[in-house]
CSV table of C-alpha atoms in Angstrom, one decimal:
chain,number,residue,atom,x,y,z
A,25,MET,CA,149.7,90.1,152.9
A,26,SER,CA,147.1,88.4,155.0
A,27,TRP,CA,144.4,90.4,153.2
A,28,LEU,CA,145.7,89.3,149.8
A,29,HIS,CA,146.0,85.7,151.1
A,30,HIS,CA,142.4,85.8,152.3
A,31,THR,CA,141.2,87.2,149.0
A,32,TRP,CA,143.0,84.5,147.1
A,33,LEU,CA,141.3,81.8,149.2
A,34,ALA,CA,137.9,83.3,148.9
A,35,GLU,CA,138.1,83.9,145.1
A,36,TYR,CA,139.8,80.8,143.9
A,37,VAL,CA,140.2,78.0,146.5
A,38,LEU,CA,136.7,78.2,147.8
A,39,PRO,CA,135.0,78.0,144.4
A,40,ALA,CA,137.3,75.1,143.4
A,41,ALA,CA,136.5,73.3,146.7
A,42,VAL,CA,132.8,73.8,146.2
A,43,SER,CA,132.9,72.5,142.6
A,44,ALA,CA,134.9,69.5,143.7
A,45,ALA,CA,132.5,68.7,146.5
A,46,ILE,CA,129.5,68.9,144.2
A,47,ALA,CA,131.3,66.8,141.6
A,48,TRP,CA,132.0,64.2,144.3
A,49,VAL,CA,128.3,64.0,145.2
A,50,GLY,CA,127.4,63.6,141.5
A,51,LEU,CA,130.0,60.8,141.0
A,52,ALA,CA,128.8,59.0,144.2
A,53,ARG,CA,125.2,59.1,142.9
A,54,GLU,CA,126.1,58.1,139.4
A,55,PHE,CA,128.2,55.1,140.5
A,56,SER,CA,125.7,53.9,143.1
A,57,GLY,CA,124.9,50.3,142.2
A,58,LYS,CA,127.6,50.3,139.5
A,59,GLY,CA,130.8,49.9,141.5
A,60,ARG,CA,133.1,51.4,144.0
A,61,LEU,CA,134.9,54.7,143.3
A,62,LEU,CA,137.6,53.8,145.8
A,63,GLY,CA,137.9,50.1,144.8
A,64,SER,CA,141.5,50.3,143.8
A,65,TRP,CA,144.4,52.8,143.7
A,66,ALA,CA,143.8,53.4,140.0
A,67,SER,CA,140.1,54.2,140.4
A,68,SER,CA,140.9,56.4,143.4
A,69,PHE,CA,143.5,58.3,141.4
A,70,LEU,CA,141.1,58.8,138.5
A,71,MET,CA,138.3,59.9,140.8
A,72,LEU,CA,140.6,62.5,142.4
A,73,LEU,CA,141.8,63.6,139.0
A,74,VAL,CA,138.2,64.3,138.0
A,75,LEU,CA,137.6,66.3,141.1
A,76,ALA,CA,140.8,68.2,140.6
A,77,LEU,CA,139.8,69.0,137.0
A,78,MET,CA,136.4,70.2,138.1
A,79,GLY,CA,138.0,72.4,140.7
A,80,GLY,CA,140.4,73.8,138.2
A,81,VAL,CA,137.6,74.6,135.8
A,82,ALA,CA,135.8,76.5,138.6
A,83,ALA,CA,138.9,78.4,139.5
A,84,GLY,CA,139.6,79.2,135.8
A,85,ALA,CA,136.0,80.4,135.4
A,86,VAL,CA,136.5,82.8,138.3
A,87,ALA,CA,139.7,84.1,136.8
A,88,LEU,CA,138.1,84.7,133.4
A,89,LEU,CA,134.8,86.1,134.6
A,90,PRO,CA,136.1,89.7,134.8
A,91,HIS,CA,137.1,89.5,131.2
A,92,ALA,CA,133.8,88.2,129.9
A,93,ALA,CA,132.8,91.6,128.6
A,94,SER,CA,135.8,91.7,126.3
A,95,ILE,CA,134.7,88.6,124.4
A,96,PRO,CA,133.9,89.5,120.7
A,97,PRO,CA,130.2,89.4,119.9
A,98,VAL,CA,130.9,87.0,117.0
A,99,ILE,CA,132.3,84.4,119.3
A,100,ALA,CA,129.5,84.8,121.7
A,101,GLY,CA,127.0,84.4,118.9
A,102,ALA,CA,128.7,81.3,117.6
A,103,ALA,CA,128.8,79.7,121.0
A,104,THR,CA,125.1,80.4,121.5
A,105,GLY,CA,124.2,79.0,118.1
A,106,ALA,CA,126.2,75.8,118.8
A,107,THR,CA,123.9,75.1,121.7
A,108,ALA,CA,121.0,74.7,119.3
A,109,LEU,CA,122.7,72.1,117.1
A,110,PRO,CA,121.2,68.6,117.2
A,111,ARG,CA,122.9,66.2,119.7
A,112,ARG,CA,123.0,62.5,120.0
A,113,ARG,CA,122.1,60.7,123.1
A,114,GLN,CA,124.4,61.2,126.1
A,115,ASP,CA,125.7,57.6,125.9
A,116,GLU,CA,126.8,58.1,122.3
A,117,THR,CA,128.7,61.5,122.7
A,118,ALA,CA,132.2,60.1,122.5
A,119,GLN,CA,133.5,62.4,119.7
A,120,PRO,CA,137.0,63.7,120.2
A,121,TYR,CA,135.9,67.3,120.1
A,122,ILE,CA,133.5,66.7,123.1
A,123,LYS,CA,136.4,65.4,125.1
A,124,PHE,CA,138.5,68.4,124.1
A,125,MET,CA,135.8,71.0,124.9
A,126,THR,CA,135.5,69.5,128.4
A,127,LEU,CA,139.2,69.9,129.0
A,128,GLY,CA,139.8,66.2,129.3
A,129,ILE,CA,137.1,65.6,132.0
A,130,ALA,CA,135.0,63.4,129.7
A,131,LEU,CA,138.1,61.3,128.8
A,132,VAL,CA,139.1,60.8,132.5
A,133,ARG,CA,135.6,60.1,133.5
A,134,GLU,CA,135.4,57.4,130.7
A,135,ARG,CA,138.5,55.9,132.0
A,136,LEU,CA,137.0,55.9,135.5
A,137,VAL,CA,134.0,54.0,134.4
A,138,GLN,CA,136.2,51.3,132.8
A,139,ARG,CA,138.4,51.1,135.8
A,140,VAL,CA,135.5,50.7,138.2
A,141,HIS,CA,134.1,47.8,136.1
A,142,LEU,CA,137.6,46.2,135.9
A,143,ASP,CA,137.9,46.5,139.7
A,144,ALA,CA,134.6,44.5,140.2
A,145,CYS,CA,135.8,41.8,137.7
A,146,THR,CA,139.2,41.5,139.4
A,147,TRP,CA,137.6,41.3,142.9
A,148,SER,CA,135.2,38.6,141.8
A,149,ASP,CA,138.0,36.6,140.1
A,150,ARG,CA,140.2,36.7,143.1
A,151,PHE,CA,137.3,35.8,145.4
A,152,LEU,CA,136.6,32.6,143.5
A,153,ARG,CA,140.1,31.3,143.8
A,154,GLY,CA,140.1,28.1,145.8
A,155,ILE,CA,136.8,26.8,144.6
A,156,GLU,CA,137.8,23.8,142.5
A,157,THR,CA,134.7,21.6,142.1
A,158,SER,CA,131.2,22.1,140.8
A,159,ALA,CA,129.8,20.8,144.1
A,160,GLN,CA,131.6,23.6,146.1
A,161,LEU,CA,130.4,26.1,143.6
A,162,ARG,CA,126.8,25.0,143.8
A,163,VAL,CA,126.8,25.3,147.6
A,164,PHE,CA,128.4,28.7,147.5
A,165,VAL,CA,126.1,30.1,144.9
A,166,HIS,CA,123.0,28.8,146.7
A,167,ASP,CA,124.2,30.5,150.0
A,168,LEU,CA,125.1,33.6,148.1
A,169,LYS,CA,121.7,33.9,146.5
A,170,LEU,CA,120.0,33.6,149.9
A,171,TYR,CA,122.4,36.1,151.4
A,172,LEU,CA,121.6,38.6,148.6
A,173,LEU,CA,117.8,38.1,148.7
A,174,GLU,CA,117.8,38.9,152.4
A,175,ARG,CA,119.7,42.2,151.9
A,176,HIS,CA,118.0,43.3,148.6
A,177,PRO,CA,114.3,42.7,149.0
A,178,LEU,CA,113.2,45.1,146.3
A,179,ALA,CA,111.3,43.5,143.4
A,180,ALA,CA,113.6,44.6,140.7
A,181,GLU,CA,116.8,43.4,142.5
A,182,THR,CA,115.1,40.1,143.5
A,183,LYS,CA,114.3,39.5,139.9
A,184,THR,CA,117.9,40.2,138.9
A,185,ILE,CA,119.3,37.9,141.6
A,186,ASN,CA,117.0,35.0,140.7
A,187,ALA,CA,117.7,35.4,137.0
A,188,ILE,CA,121.5,35.3,137.5
A,189,TYR,CA,121.2,32.4,139.8
A,190,THR,CA,119.2,30.4,137.2
A,191,GLU,CA,122.0,31.0,134.7
A,192,VAL,CA,124.6,29.9,137.2
A,193,GLU,CA,122.7,26.7,138.0
A,194,THR,CA,122.4,25.9,134.3
A,195,ALA,CA,126.1,26.4,133.8
A,196,ILE,CA,126.9,24.2,136.8
A,197,ASP,CA,124.6,21.5,135.5
A,198,VAL,CA,126.4,21.5,132.2
A,199,ALA,CA,129.8,21.3,133.9
A,200,LEU,CA,128.6,18.4,136.0
A,201,ASP,CA,127.3,16.6,132.9
A,202,VAL,CA,130.6,17.1,131.1
A,203,ALA,CA,132.7,15.9,134.0
A,204,THR,CA,130.4,12.9,134.6
A,205,SER,CA,130.4,11.8,131.0
A,206,ILE,CA,134.2,12.1,130.8
A,207,ASP,CA,134.7,10.1,134.0
A,208,GLU,CA,132.3,7.4,132.8
A,209,VAL,CA,134.1,7.0,129.5
A,210,CYS,CA,137.5,6.9,131.2
A,211,ARG,CA,136.3,4.3,133.7
A,212,GLN,CA,134.9,2.0,131.1
A,213,ALA,CA,138.0,2.3,128.9
A,214,GLY,CA,140.3,2.0,131.9
A,215,ARG,CA,142.4,5.1,131.0
A,216,GLU,CA,143.2,8.6,132.0
A,217,PRO,CA,141.4,11.6,130.5
A,218,THR,CA,142.9,12.9,127.3
A,219,ASP,CA,144.1,16.4,126.8
A,220,GLU,CA,140.9,17.3,124.9
A,221,GLU,CA,138.7,15.9,127.7
A,222,VAL,CA,140.7,17.8,130.3
A,223,VAL,CA,140.3,21.0,128.3
A,224,ALA,CA,136.5,20.4,127.9
A,225,ARG,CA,136.1,19.8,131.6
A,226,ARG,CA,138.0,23.0,132.5
A,227,GLN,CA,136.1,25.0,129.9
A,228,ALA,CA,132.7,23.9,131.3
A,229,PHE,CA,133.8,24.6,134.9
A,230,GLY,CA,135.3,27.9,133.8
A,231,THR,CA,132.0,28.9,132.3
A,232,ALA,CA,130.2,28.1,135.5
A,233,LEU,CA,132.8,30.2,137.5
A,234,ALA,CA,132.2,33.1,135.1
A,235,GLN,CA,128.5,32.9,135.6
A,236,CYS,CA,129.0,32.9,139.4
A,237,GLY,CA,131.2,36.0,138.9
A,238,HIS,CA,128.1,37.8,137.7
A,239,LEU,CA,126.3,37.1,141.0
A,240,LEU,CA,129.4,38.1,142.9
A,241,ARG,CA,129.7,41.4,141.0
A,242,PHE,CA,126.1,42.1,142.0
A,243,ALA,CA,127.1,41.6,145.6
A,244,TYR,CA,130.2,43.8,145.0
A,245,THR,CA,128.5,46.7,143.3
A,246,HIS,CA,125.4,46.8,145.5
A,247,GLY,CA,127.1,45.9,148.8
A,248,ARG,CA,129.6,47.5,151.2
A,249,ARG,CA,133.1,46.7,152.1
A,250,SER,CA,132.0,45.6,155.6
A,251,GLU,CA,130.1,42.7,153.9
A,252,ASN,CA,133.4,41.1,152.5
A,253,GLU,CA,134.0,39.1,155.7
A,254,GLU,CA,130.5,37.7,155.6
A,255,LEU,CA,131.0,36.7,151.9
A,256,LYS,CA,134.3,35.0,152.9
A,257,THR,CA,132.5,33.1,155.5
A,258,LEU,CA,130.1,31.7,152.9
A,259,ARG,CA,133.1,30.7,150.7
A,260,VAL,CA,134.8,28.9,153.6
A,261,LYS,CA,131.6,27.1,154.4
A,262,ALA,CA,131.2,26.0,150.8
A,263,MET,CA,134.8,24.7,150.7
A,264,SER,CA,134.5,22.8,154.0
A,265,ASN,CA,133.8,19.1,153.9
A,266,ASP,CA,131.0,19.7,156.5
A,267,ALA,CA,128.9,21.3,153.7
A,268,PHE,CA,128.5,17.9,152.0
A,269,HIS,CA,127.6,15.8,155.1
A,270,HIS,CA,124.2,15.9,156.7
A,271,PRO,CA,123.6,14.8,160.3
A,272,ALA,CA,121.9,11.5,160.7
A,273,LEU,CA,118.1,11.6,161.1
A,274,PRO,CA,116.8,10.7,164.6
A,275,PRO,CA,115.4,7.2,164.9
A,276,GLN,CA,111.8,7.0,164.1
A,277,ARG,CA,109.5,5.4,166.7
A,278,ARG,CA,106.5,3.2,165.9
A,279,TRP,CA,103.0,4.5,166.5
A,280,TYR,CA,102.5,2.4,169.6
A,281,GLU,CA,105.9,3.5,171.1
A,282,ARG,CA,104.8,7.1,170.7
A,283,TRP,CA,101.4,6.2,172.3
A,284,LEU,CA,103.2,4.6,175.3
A,285,ALA,CA,105.5,7.5,175.7
A,286,ARG,CA,102.5,9.9,176.3
C-alpha cells in the first residue's frame, strides 16, 4: 500500500505541484508592476484557481501520456496542421474556442486580470476618503510625488510620475477655479450656492480626486504592502492644519547689526 501511495505521489501530485509552482512564477512576473495577486480575497481565489487548473492539466497529461500511441493518426495530423493556422496577436485572442481549448484557464486568467485592476481602484478610492478640499489634495499629491520619485528613480518611471502629477495639478487648478468663481458669485449676490453650482463644484473636485487616484494606483501597483503606513502618514499630514501654516521667519538684522555681532 505504501508503494502504491508513493507511486501515486510521484506520478501525479509531484507533476501537478511543479506545474503550479512554475505557473505561480509566471503569474508573479506577469503582474509585476500591474497589481497585487493577493490584493483581495477574490483575486487570491482566482489566482489559486489558475494554479489548481494548471496542476490538474499536468496531472491529466501524465494520466493520458501512456495512451498517446492509441491516438488516431488523422487527429494527430489535424492538430499539427492547426498549429500552422494564422493567429492574431496575443492580446486579441479572446475567442470562445480558445477559452474552451485551455480548459477554462484563459477565462479564469482574464477574470484575474480584471479583479487585480479593480482591487487597485478600490484601494485608491478608499485611501482618498477623508480628503475634502482641494488644498488638502494639493498637499497630499505633492508629497506623494516626492515620495514616489525617491523610490522609483528610473527614467521611464520618473517620466510617468511627472506626467500623472501634471494632470493632477491641472485638475486641482480647475477645481479651485470653479469653487472660487462660485463663492465669489454667491458672496456678491448674498445667497447660498444653488444645486447646479454645488454639483459643478463636486464634479470638478471629483475629477481632481480621480486624477489623484491614478498616481495612487501607481504607488499601489509598483509598491509593497509595507509602504501603506508611510502613505497613510502622508495623508494624515495633508489633512492636518499644520500643513497650511508656515513658521514665522526669524527677524532680519540690519547690516551694521551683523557687523557688530562679529
